[in-house]
Coordinates of C-alpha atoms in Angstrom, one line a residue:
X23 CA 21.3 9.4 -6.5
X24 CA 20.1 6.0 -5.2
X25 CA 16.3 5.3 -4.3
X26 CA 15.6 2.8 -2.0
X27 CA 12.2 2.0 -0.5
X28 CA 11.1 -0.6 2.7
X29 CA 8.1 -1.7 4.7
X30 CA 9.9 -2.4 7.4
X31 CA 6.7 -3.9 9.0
X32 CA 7.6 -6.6 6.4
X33 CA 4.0 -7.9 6.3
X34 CA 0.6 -6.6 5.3
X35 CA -1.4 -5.9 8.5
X36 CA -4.5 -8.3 10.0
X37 CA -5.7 -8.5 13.7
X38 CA -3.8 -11.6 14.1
X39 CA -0.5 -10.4 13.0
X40 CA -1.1 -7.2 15.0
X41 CA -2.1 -9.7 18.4
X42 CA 1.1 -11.7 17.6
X43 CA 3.6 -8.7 17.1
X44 CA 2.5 -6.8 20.3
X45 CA 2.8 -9.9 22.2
X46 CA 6.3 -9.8 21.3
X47 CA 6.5 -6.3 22.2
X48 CA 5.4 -6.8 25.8
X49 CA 8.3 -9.9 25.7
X50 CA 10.6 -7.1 24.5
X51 CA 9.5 -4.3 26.9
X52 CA 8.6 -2.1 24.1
X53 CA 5.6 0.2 23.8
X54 CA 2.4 -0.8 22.6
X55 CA 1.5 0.2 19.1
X56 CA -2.1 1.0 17.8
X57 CA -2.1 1.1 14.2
X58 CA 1.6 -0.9 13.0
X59 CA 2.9 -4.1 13.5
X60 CA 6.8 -4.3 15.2
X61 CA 8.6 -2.9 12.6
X62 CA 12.3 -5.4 11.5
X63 CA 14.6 -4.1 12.0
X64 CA 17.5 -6.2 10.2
X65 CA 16.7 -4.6 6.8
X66 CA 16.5 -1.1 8.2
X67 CA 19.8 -1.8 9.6
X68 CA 21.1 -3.1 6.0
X69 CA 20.0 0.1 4.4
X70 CA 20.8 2.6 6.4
X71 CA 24.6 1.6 6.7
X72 CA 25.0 1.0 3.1
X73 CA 23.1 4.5 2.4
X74 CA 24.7 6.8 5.2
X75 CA 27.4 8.9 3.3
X76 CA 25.6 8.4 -0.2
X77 CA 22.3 10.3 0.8
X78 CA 21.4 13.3 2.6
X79 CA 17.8 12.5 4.0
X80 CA 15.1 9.6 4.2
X81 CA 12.0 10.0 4.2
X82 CA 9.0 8.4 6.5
X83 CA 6.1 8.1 4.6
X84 CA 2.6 7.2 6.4
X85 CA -0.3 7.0 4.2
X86 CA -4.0 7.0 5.4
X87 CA -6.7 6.2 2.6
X88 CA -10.2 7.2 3.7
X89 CA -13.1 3.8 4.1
X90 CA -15.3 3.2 1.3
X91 CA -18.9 2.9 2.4
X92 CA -18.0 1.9 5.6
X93 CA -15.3 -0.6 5.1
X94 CA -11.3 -0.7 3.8
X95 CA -10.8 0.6 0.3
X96 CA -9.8 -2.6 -2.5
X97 CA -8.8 -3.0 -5.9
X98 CA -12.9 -4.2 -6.3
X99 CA -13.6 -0.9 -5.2
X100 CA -11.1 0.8 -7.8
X101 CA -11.9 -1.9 -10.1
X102 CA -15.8 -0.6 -10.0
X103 CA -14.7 3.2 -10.4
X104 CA -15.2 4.1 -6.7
X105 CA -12.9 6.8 -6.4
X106 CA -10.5 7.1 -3.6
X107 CA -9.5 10.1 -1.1
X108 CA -5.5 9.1 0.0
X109 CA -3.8 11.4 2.4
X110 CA -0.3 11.2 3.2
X111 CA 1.9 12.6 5.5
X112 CA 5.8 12.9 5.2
X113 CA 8.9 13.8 7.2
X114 CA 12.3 14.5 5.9
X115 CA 14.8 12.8 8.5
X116 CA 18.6 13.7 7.9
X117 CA 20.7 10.6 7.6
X118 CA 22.9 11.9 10.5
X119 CA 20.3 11.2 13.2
X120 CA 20.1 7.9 12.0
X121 CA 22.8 5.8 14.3
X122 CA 23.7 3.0 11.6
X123 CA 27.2 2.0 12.7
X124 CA 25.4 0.8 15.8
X125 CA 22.8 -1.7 15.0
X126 CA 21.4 -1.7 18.6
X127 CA 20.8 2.2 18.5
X128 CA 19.6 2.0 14.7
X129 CA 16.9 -0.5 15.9
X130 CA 15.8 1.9 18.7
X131 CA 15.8 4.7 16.3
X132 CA 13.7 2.7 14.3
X133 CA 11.3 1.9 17.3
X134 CA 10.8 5.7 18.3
X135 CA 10.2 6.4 14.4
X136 CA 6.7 3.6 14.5
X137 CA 6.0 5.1 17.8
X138 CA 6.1 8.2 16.3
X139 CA 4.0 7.1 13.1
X140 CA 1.6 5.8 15.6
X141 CA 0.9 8.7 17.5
X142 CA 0.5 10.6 13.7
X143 CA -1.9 7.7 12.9
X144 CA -3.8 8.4 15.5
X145 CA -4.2 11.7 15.1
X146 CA -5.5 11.2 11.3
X147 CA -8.1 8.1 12.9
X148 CA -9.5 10.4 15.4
X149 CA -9.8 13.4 13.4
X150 CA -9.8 12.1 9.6
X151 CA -7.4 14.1 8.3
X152 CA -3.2 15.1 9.9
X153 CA -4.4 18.7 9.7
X154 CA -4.5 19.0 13.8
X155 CA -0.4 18.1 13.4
X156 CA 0.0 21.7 11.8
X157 CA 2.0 21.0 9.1
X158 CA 2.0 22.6 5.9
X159 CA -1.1 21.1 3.6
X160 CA -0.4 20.4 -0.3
X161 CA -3.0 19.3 -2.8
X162 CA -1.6 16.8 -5.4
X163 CA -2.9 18.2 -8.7
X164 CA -4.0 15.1 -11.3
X165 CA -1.9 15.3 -14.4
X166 CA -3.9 16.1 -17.5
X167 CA -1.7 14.1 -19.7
X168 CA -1.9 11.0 -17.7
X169 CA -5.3 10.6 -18.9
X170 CA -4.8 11.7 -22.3
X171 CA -2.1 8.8 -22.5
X172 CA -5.1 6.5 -21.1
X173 CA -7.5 7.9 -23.6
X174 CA -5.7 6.8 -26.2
X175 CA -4.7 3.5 -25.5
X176 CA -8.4 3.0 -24.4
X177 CA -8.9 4.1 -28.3
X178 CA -6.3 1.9 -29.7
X179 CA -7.4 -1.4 -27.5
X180 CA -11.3 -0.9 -27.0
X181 CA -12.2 0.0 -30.3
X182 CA -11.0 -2.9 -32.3
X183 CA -12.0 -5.1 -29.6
X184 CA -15.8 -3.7 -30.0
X185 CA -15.4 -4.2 -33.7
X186 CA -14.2 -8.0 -33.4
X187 CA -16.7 -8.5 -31.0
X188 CA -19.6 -7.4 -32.7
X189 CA -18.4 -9.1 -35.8
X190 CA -18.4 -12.3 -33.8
X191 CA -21.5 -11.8 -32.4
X192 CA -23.5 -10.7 -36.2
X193 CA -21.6 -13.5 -38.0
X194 CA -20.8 -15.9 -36.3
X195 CA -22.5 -19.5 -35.2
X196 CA -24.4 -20.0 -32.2
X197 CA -21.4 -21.9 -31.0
X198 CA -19.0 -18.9 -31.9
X199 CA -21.3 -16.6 -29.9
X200 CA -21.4 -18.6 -26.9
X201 CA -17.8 -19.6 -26.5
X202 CA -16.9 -15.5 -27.1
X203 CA -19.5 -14.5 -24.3
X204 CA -18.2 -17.7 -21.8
X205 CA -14.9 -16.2 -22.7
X206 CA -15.5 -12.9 -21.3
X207 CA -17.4 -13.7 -18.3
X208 CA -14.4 -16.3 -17.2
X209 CA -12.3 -13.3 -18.2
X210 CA -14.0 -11.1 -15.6
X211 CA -14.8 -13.7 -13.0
X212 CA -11.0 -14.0 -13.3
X213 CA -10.3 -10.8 -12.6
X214 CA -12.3 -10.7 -9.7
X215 CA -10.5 -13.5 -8.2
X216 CA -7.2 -12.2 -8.6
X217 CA -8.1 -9.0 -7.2
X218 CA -9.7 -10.5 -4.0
X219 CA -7.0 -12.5 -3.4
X220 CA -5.1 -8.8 -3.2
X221 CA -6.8 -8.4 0.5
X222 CA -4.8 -8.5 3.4
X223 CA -6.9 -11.7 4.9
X224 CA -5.5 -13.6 1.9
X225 CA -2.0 -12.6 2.5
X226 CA 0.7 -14.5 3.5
X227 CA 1.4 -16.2 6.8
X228 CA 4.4 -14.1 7.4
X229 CA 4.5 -12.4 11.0
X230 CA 2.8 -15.5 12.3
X231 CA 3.6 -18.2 14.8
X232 CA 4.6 -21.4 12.8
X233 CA 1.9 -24.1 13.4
X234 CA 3.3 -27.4 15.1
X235 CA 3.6 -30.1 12.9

């Protein structure tokens, strides 16, 4: 059975993408959303015609991750250990309510879906959770051998790397031990850097108006 998945927003979201997309909302005559860009619909489109007739449902997935001391959740914060509360909330949509021999009615479908994520949104940023929706609450259990599989490859990296290093470090020259340490704290700035550059400010410019040359 095929698996397909789209973000049919097509962007990550920031305040200016947001600005620009319900600008082109109120050109459209379309409702104001809160918490989504304009979803595209071209792809949608794409999908759905090539999938009716092969699949039974599709699912609308809208997930809502609790703020960190105060702010948006990052791969820092992960990086750093600060665990995460993630809630998500799903409907099962039959394939036959989706219009997609008619591209004008699959875009409006599309349209009513966001305004209906919106209005779930909402619900989850007033209240903090999508309990007030009364729909049946399940609690994803962690996998015990998930972390056993991550236990040992922690064993089978960390360990020898310890060993080397402290070998290094005993035996080695003063130049030895310097270059290994610089080596790990580029290593780690490094990683910092590439996990910053993860935050929806540093995305791309897609969802934009293109500057004037």
């Amino acid at each position: 059975m095929p698996k397909v998945s789209i973000f049919c927003e097509g962007t990550r979201y920031t305040k200016e993408k947001y600005e620009e997309s319900m600008k082109v909302a109120k050109e459209k005559g379309l409702p104001i959303l809160k918490h989504h860009l304009l979803p595209r619909a071209k792809g949608f489109n794409l999908m759905a015609s090539q999938l009716k007739g092969k699949i039974d449902y599709m699912y609308d997935i809208t997930i809502a991750i609790d703020n960190v001391e105060g702010h948006s959740p990052t791969f820092l914060d992960m990086k750093d250990g600060i665990p995460l509360n993630a809630k998500i909330f799903m409907r099962r949509i039959p394939m036959d309510l989706i219009p997609a021999e008619d591209e004008k009615k699959c875009s409006e479908f599309l349209n009513r879906l966001y305004q209906d994520k919106d209005e779930i949104f909402e619900v989850y940023h007033r209240t903090g959770s999508f309990d007030e929706l009364g729909v049946s609450k399940h609690k994803i259990k962690l996998n015990k051998y998930d972390l056993y599989n991550s236990l040992f490859w922690l064993c089978v990296t960390l360990i020898p790397s310890i060993y080397y290093f402290l070998s290094i470090v005993w035996n080695g020259s003063t130049f030895v031990k310097g270059s290994t340490v610089l080596i790990f704290v580029l290593i780690k700035v490094l990683i910092e850097k590439m996990m910053a550059q993860s935050s929806s400010k540093n995305g791309s410019s897609f969802g934009l108006p293109k500057k004037q040359k």
